[in-house]
Tab-separated table of C-alpha atoms in Angstrom:
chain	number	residue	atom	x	y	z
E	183	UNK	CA	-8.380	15.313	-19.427
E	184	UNK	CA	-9.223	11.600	-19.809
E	185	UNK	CA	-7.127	9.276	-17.530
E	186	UNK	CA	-7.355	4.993	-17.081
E	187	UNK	CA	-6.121	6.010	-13.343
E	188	UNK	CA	-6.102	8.584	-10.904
E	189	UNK	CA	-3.510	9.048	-8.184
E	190	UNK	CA	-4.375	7.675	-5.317
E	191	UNK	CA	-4.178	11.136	-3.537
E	192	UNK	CA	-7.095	11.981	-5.524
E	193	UNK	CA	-9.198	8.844	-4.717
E	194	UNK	CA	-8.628	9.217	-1.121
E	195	UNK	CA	-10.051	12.678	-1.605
E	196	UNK	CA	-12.951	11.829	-3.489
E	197	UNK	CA	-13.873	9.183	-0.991
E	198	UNK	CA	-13.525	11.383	1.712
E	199	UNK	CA	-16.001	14.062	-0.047
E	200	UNK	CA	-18.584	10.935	-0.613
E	201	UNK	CA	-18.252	10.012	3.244
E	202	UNK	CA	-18.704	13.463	4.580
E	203	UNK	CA	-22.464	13.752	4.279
E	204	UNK	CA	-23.145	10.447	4.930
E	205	UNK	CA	-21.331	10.978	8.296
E	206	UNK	CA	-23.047	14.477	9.157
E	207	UNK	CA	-26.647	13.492	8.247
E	208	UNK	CA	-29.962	11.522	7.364
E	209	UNK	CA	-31.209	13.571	4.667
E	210	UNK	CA	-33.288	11.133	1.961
E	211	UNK	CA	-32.090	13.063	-1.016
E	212	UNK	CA	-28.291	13.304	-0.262
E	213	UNK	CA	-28.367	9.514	0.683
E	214	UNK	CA	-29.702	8.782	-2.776
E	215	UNK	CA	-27.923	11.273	-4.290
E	216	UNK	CA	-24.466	9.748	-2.817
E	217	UNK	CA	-25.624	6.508	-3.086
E	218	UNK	CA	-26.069	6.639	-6.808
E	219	UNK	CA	-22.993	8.857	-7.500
E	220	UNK	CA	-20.721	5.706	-5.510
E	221	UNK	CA	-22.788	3.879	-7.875
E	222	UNK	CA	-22.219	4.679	-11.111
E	223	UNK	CA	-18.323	5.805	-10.174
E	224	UNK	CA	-18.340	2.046	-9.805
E	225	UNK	CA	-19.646	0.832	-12.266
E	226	UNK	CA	-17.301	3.077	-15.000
E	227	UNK	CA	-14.229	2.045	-13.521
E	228	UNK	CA	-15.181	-1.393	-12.681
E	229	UNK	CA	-12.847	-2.794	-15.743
E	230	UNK	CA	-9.875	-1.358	-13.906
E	231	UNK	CA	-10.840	-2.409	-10.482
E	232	UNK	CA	-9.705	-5.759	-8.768
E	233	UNK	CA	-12.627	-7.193	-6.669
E	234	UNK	CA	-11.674	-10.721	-5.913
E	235	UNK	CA	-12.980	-11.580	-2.444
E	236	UNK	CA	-14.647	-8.341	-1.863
E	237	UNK	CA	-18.219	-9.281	-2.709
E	238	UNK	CA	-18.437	-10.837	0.755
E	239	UNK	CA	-18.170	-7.305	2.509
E	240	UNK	CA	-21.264	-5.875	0.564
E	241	UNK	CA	-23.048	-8.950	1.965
E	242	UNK	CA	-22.538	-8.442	5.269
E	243	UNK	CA	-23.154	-4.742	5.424
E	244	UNK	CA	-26.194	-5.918	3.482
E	245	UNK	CA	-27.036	-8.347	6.355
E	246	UNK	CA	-26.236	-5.616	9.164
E	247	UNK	CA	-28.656	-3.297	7.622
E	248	UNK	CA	-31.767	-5.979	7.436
E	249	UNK	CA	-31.060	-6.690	10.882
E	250	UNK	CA	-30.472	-3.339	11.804
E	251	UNK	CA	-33.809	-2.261	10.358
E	252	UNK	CA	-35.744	-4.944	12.403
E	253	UNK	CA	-34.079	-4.371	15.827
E	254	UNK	CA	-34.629	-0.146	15.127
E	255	UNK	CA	-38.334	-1.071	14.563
E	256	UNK	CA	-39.251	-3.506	17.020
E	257	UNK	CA	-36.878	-1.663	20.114
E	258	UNK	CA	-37.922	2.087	19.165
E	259	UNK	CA	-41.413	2.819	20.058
E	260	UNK	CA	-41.860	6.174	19.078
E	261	UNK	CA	-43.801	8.764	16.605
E	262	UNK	CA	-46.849	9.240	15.769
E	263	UNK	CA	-47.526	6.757	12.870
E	264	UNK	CA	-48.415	3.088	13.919
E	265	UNK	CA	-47.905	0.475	11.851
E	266	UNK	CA	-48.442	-2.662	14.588
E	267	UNK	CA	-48.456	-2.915	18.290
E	268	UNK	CA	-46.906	-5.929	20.601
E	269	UNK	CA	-48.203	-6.636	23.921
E	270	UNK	CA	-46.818	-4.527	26.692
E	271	UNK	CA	-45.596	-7.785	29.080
E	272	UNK	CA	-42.734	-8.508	26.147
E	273	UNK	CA	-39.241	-7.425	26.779
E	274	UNK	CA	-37.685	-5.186	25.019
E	275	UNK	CA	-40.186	-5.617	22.088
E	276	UNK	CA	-43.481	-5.162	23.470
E	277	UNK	CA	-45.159	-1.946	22.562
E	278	UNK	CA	-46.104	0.201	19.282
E	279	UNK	CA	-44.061	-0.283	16.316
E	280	UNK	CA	-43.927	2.698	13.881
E	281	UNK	CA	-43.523	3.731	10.398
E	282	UNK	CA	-40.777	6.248	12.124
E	283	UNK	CA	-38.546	3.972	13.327
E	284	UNK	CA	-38.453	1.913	9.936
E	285	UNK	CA	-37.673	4.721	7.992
E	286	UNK	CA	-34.879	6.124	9.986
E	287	UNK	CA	-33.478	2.257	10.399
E	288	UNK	CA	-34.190	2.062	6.402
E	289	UNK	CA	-31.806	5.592	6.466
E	290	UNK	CA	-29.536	4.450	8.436
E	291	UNK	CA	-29.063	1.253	6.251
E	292	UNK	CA	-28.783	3.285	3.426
E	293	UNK	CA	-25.801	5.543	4.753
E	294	UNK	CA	-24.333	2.262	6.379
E	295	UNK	CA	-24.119	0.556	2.845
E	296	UNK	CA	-23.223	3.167	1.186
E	297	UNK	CA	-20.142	4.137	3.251
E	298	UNK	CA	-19.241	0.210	2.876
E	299	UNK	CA	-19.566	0.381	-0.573
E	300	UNK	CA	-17.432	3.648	-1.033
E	301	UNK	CA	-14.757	2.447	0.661
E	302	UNK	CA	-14.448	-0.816	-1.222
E	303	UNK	CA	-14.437	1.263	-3.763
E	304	UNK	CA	-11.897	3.214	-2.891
E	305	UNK	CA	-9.584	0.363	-1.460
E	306	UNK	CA	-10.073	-1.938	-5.420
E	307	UNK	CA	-8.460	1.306	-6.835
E	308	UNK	CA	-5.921	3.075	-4.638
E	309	UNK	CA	-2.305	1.849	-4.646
E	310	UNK	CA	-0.701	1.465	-1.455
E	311	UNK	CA	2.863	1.466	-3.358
E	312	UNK	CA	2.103	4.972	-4.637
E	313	UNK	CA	0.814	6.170	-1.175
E	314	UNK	CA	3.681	4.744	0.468
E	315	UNK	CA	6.264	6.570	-1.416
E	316	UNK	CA	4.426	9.913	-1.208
E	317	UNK	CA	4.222	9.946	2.279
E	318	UNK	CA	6.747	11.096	4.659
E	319	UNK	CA	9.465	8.702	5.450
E	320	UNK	CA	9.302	9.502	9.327
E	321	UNK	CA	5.748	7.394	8.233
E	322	UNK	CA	6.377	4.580	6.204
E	323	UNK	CA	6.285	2.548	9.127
E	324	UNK	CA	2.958	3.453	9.821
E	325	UNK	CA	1.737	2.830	5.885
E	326	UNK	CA	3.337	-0.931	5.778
E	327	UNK	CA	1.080	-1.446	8.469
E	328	UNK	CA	-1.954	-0.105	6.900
E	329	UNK	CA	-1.249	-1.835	3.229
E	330	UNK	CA	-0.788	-5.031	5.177
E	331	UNK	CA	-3.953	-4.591	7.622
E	332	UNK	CA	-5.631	-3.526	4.491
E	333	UNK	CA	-5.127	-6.615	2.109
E	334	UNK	CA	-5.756	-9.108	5.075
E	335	UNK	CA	-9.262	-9.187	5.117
E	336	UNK	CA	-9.813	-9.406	1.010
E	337	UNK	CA	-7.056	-11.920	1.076
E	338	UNK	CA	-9.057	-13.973	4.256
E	339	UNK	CA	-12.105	-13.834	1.921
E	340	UNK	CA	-10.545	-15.847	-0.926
E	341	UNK	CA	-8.656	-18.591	0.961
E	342	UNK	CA	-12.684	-19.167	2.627
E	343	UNK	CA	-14.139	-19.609	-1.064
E	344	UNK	CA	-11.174	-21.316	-2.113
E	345	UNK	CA	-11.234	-23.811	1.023
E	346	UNK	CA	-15.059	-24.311	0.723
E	347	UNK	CA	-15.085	-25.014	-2.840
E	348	UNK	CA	-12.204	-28.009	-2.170
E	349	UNK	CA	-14.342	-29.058	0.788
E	350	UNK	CA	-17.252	-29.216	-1.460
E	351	UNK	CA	-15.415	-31.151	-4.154
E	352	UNK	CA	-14.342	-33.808	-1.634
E	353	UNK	CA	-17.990	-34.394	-1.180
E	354	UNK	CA	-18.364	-32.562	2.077
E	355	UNK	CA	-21.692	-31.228	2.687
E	356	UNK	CA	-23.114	-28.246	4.894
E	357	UNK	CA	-26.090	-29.244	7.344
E	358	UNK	CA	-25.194	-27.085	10.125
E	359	UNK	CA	-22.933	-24.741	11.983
E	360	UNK	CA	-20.640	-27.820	13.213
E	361	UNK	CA	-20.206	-28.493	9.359
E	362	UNK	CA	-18.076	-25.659	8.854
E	363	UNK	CA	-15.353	-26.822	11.465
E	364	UNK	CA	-13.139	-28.453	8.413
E	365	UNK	CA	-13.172	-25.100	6.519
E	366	UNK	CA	-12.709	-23.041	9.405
E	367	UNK	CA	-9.627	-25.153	10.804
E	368	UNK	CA	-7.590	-24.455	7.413
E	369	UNK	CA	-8.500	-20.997	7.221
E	370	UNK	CA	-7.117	-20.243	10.383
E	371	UNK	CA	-3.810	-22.451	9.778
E	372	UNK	CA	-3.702	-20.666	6.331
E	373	UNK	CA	-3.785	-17.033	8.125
E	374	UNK	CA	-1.123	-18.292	10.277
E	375	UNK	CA	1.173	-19.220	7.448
E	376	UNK	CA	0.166	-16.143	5.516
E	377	UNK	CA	1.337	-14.648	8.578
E	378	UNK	CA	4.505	-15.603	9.613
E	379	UNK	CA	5.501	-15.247	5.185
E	380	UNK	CA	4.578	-11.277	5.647
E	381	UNK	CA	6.760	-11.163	8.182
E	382	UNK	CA	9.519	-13.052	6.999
E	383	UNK	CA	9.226	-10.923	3.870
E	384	UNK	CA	9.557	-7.917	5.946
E	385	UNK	CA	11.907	-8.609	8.309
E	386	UNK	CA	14.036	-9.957	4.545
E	387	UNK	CA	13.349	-6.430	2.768
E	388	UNK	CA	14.787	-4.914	6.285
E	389	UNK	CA	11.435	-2.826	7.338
E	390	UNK	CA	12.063	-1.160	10.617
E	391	UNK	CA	15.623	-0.943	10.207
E	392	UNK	CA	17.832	2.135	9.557
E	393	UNK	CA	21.172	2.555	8.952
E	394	UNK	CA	22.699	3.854	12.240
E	395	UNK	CA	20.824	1.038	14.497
E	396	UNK	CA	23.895	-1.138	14.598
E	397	UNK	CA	26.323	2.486	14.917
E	398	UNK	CA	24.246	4.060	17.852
E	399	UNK	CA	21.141	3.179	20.094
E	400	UNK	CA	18.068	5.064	19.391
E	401	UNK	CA	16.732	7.764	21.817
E	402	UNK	CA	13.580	6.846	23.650
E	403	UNK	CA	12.433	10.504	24.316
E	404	UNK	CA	12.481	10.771	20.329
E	405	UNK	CA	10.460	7.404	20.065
E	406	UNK	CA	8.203	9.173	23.102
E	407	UNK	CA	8.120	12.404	21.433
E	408	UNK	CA	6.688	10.574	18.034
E	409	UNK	CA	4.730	7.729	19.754
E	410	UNK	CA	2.562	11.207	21.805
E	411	UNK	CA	2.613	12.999	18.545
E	412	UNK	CA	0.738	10.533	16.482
E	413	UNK	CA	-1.817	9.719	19.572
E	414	UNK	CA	-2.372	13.256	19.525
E	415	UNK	CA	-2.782	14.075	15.939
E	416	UNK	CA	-5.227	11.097	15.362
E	417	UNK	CA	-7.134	11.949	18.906
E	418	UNK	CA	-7.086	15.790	17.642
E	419	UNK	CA	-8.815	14.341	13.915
E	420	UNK	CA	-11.073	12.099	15.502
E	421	UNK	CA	-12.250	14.637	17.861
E	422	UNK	CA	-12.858	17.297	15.139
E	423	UNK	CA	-14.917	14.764	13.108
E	424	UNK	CA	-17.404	13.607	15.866
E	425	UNK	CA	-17.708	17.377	17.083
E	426	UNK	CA	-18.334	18.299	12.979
E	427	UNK	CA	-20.816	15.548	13.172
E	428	UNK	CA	-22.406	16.797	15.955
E	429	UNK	CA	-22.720	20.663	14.671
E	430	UNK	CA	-19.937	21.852	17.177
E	431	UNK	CA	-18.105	23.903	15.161
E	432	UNK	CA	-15.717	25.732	17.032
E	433	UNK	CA	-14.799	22.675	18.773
E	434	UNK	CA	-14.202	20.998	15.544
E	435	UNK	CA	-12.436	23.549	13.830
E	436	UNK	CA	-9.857	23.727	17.082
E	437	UNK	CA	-9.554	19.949	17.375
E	438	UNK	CA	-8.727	19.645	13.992
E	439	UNK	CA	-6.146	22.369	13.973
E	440	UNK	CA	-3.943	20.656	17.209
E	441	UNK	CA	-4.334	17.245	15.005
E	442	UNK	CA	-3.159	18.554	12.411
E	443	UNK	CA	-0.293	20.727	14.110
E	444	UNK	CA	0.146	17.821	15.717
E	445	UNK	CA	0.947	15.219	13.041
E	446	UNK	CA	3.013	17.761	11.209
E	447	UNK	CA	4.977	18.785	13.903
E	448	UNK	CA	6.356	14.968	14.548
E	449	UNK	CA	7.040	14.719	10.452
E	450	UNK	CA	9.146	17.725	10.137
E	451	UNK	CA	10.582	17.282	13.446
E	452	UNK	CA	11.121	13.776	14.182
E	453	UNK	CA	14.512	12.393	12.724
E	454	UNK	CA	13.680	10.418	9.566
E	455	UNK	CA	14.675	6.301	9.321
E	456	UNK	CA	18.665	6.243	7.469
E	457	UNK	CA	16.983	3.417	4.666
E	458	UNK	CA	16.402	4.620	1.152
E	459	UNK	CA	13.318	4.321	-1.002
E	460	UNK	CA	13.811	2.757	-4.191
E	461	UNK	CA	11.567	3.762	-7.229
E	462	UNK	CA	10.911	2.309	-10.438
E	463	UNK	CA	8.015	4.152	-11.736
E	464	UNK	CA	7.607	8.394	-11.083
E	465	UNK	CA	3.873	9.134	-10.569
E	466	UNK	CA	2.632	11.564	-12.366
E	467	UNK	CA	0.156	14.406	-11.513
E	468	UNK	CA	-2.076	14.961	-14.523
E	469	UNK	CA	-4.860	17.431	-15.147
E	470	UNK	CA	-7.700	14.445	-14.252
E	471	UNK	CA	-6.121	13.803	-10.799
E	472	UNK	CA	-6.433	17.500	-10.412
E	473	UNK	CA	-9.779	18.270	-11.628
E	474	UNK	CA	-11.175	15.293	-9.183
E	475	UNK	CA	-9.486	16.364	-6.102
E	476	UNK	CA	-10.513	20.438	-6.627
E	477	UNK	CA	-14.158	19.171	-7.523
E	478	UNK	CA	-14.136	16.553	-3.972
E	479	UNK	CA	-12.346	19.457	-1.582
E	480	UNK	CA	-15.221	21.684	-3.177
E	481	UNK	CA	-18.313	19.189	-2.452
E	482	UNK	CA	-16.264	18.902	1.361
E	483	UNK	CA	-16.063	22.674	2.438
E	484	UNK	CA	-19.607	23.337	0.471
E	485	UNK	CA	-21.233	20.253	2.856
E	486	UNK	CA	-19.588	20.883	5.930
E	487	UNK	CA	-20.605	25.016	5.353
E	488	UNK	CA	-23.926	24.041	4.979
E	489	UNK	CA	-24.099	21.549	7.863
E	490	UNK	CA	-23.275	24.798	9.866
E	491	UNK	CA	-25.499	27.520	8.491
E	492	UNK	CA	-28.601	24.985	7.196
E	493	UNK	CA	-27.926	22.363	9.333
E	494	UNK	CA	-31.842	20.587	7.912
E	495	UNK	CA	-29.613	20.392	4.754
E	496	UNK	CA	-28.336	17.329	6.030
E	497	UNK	CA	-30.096	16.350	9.202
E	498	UNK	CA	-33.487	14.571	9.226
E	499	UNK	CA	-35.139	12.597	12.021
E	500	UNK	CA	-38.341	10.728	12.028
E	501	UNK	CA	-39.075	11.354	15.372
E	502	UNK	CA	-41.309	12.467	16.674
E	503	UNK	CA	-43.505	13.322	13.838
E	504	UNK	CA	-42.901	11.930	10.417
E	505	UNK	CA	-42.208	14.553	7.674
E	506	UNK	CA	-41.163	15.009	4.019
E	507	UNK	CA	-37.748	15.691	4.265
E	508	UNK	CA	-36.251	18.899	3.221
E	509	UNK	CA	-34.582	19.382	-0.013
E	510	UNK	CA	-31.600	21.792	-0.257
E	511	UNK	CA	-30.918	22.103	-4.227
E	512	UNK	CA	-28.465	23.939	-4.508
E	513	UNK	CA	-25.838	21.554	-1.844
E	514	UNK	CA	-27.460	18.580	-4.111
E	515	UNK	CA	-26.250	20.542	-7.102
E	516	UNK	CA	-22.766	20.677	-5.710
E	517	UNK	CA	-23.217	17.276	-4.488
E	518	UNK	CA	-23.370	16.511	-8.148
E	519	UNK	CA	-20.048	17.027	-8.818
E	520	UNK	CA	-18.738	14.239	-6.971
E	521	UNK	CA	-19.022	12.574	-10.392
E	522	UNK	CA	-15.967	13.888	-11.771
E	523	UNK	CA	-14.080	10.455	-11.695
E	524	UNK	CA	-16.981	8.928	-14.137
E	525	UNK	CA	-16.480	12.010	-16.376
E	526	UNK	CA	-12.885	11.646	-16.656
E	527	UNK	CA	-12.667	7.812	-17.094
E	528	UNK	CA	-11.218	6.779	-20.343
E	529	UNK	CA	-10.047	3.468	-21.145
E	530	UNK	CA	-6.716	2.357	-22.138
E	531	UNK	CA	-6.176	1.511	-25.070
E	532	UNK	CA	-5.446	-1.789	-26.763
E	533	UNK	CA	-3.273	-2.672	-29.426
């Protein structure tokens, strides 16, 4: 049962199952609870995990949720638990300031970082090469897109550290915001050259073009037909998530079954690209990849059942009273679960 990876089929699941109730509620004790599952996932497959240049992205959400906090407190005046008042002639900012508006900010922090810091997880340990050859071929496409929009940002991150340290080494020294004009100068040339390589690299491996393009011209009702197919599968998803979110139920249930119609009409339908996939390595689905995607598709349907029968399960507000939160033990129990991936971590081993 003990694995060194997972497919990434079963990562994307398991971050999905982590996001849910952070998406669908403010509850205290399934924002800790989620927060230290993400946690200590991390932390037992952080030898495996390549983090260069994503430490910056934890800083930031860390940054949005200080000021985040602040601005909920001093723009919310509301509940019944002063901590402070402001005179009533300031903008914005002048009246009471409550203990109920910092503790939902402090909430929503806490399910902001945490969603941050789930899907950094995720994106250090899922392979885009494995995704892309699973998927459909009508999508691949659509996944070169993603891997590339994906690794830009990471890759951004470590030409600014790398930049700034040879700035510093020159003897250049930060005072101010016009001080970082020589780093940012480079770093935008850089992105430029990074660029126009991706896409010379592309355009060299022949992405985008099939076999019968030089034989025949393409129909436009088919490129149509697929371009409204994938609008209205990802409308139809996003739809059913905000209306899940929002304890619609029927609504989300029926936007997420057009979505989903949707996106699998224009794969089995849609004429596939003539280019061939070529494969050096078969991925194999073993019993740990399967034990972690059962256990996340359980927490999912378990959270998202409760959200609609117990909806206090997951929702808290502070407003207008504030009031111990409710605890639901058995989701939480469920909820514990999630820490399947940490169970079946072994590492490999060395000779």
């Amino acid at each position: 049962m003990g694995a060194d990876r997972l497919d990434s089929r079963a990562w994307l699941c398991w971050g999905l199952a982590a996001m849910t109730p952070l998406l669908l509620g403010r509850n205290p004790w399934v924002l800790g609870e989620v927060l230290l599952i993400v946690a200590i996932v991390r932390a037992v497959w952080r030898p495996v995990m390549s983090e260069q240049g994503m430490g910056w992205f934890l800083r930031i959400a860390a940054t949005f949720v200080v000021v985040g906090v602040i601005f909920n407190v001093l723009t919310v005046h509301s509940g019944d638990r002063v901590i402070a008042e402001l005179p009533e002639g300031w903008p914005i900012v002048g009246g009471i300031l409550t203990a109920n508006a910092l503790v939902y900010g402090v909430l929503g922090g806490i399910a902001l970082f945490t969603l941050v810091l789930t899907g950094l997880t995720i994106a250090t340990l899922v392979s885009w090469t494995d995704l892309f050859h699973v998927l459909p071929r009508r999508l691949a496409p659509i996944a070169v897109t993603g891997s590339v929009a994906w690794a830009f940002l990471p890759q951004t991150a470590v030409a600014w550290r790398e930049i700034r340290e040879a700035q510093t080494m020159r003897g250049h020294r930060f005072r101010g915001a016009r001080d970082f004009v020589p780093i940012v100068v480079p770093l935008l040339a850089g992105g430029l050259d990074r660029s126009l390589a991706m896409a010379e690299a592309l355009e060299a491996r022949g992405f985008g073009v099939s076999e019968r393009m030089g034989r025949q011209p393409r129909s436009r009702s088919l490129d149509w037909t697929f371009a409204v197919g994938v609008i209205l599968g990802l409308g139809g998803l996003a739809v059913a998530a905000y209306c899940l979110a929002v304890g619609m139920m029927f609504w989300a249930i029926l936007a997420g079954v057009i979505g989903g119609a949707a996106l699998a009409v224009i794969v089995r339908f849609t004429p596939a690209p003539g280019s061939s996939r070529t494969r050096y390595r078969l991925l194999a689905w073993r019993s740990a990849d399967s034990l972690v995607s059962v256990t996340a598709l359980l927490a999912v349907a378990v959270v998202i059942l409760r959200n609609g029968t117990s909806p206090a399960s997951l929702a808290y507000t502070t407003y207008p009273e504030l009031t111990w939160p409710s605890v639901d033990l058995p989701m939480l129990l469920v909820l514990g679960i999630l820490l399947a991936p940490a169970v079946v971590y072994r590492p490999a081993a060395t000779s």
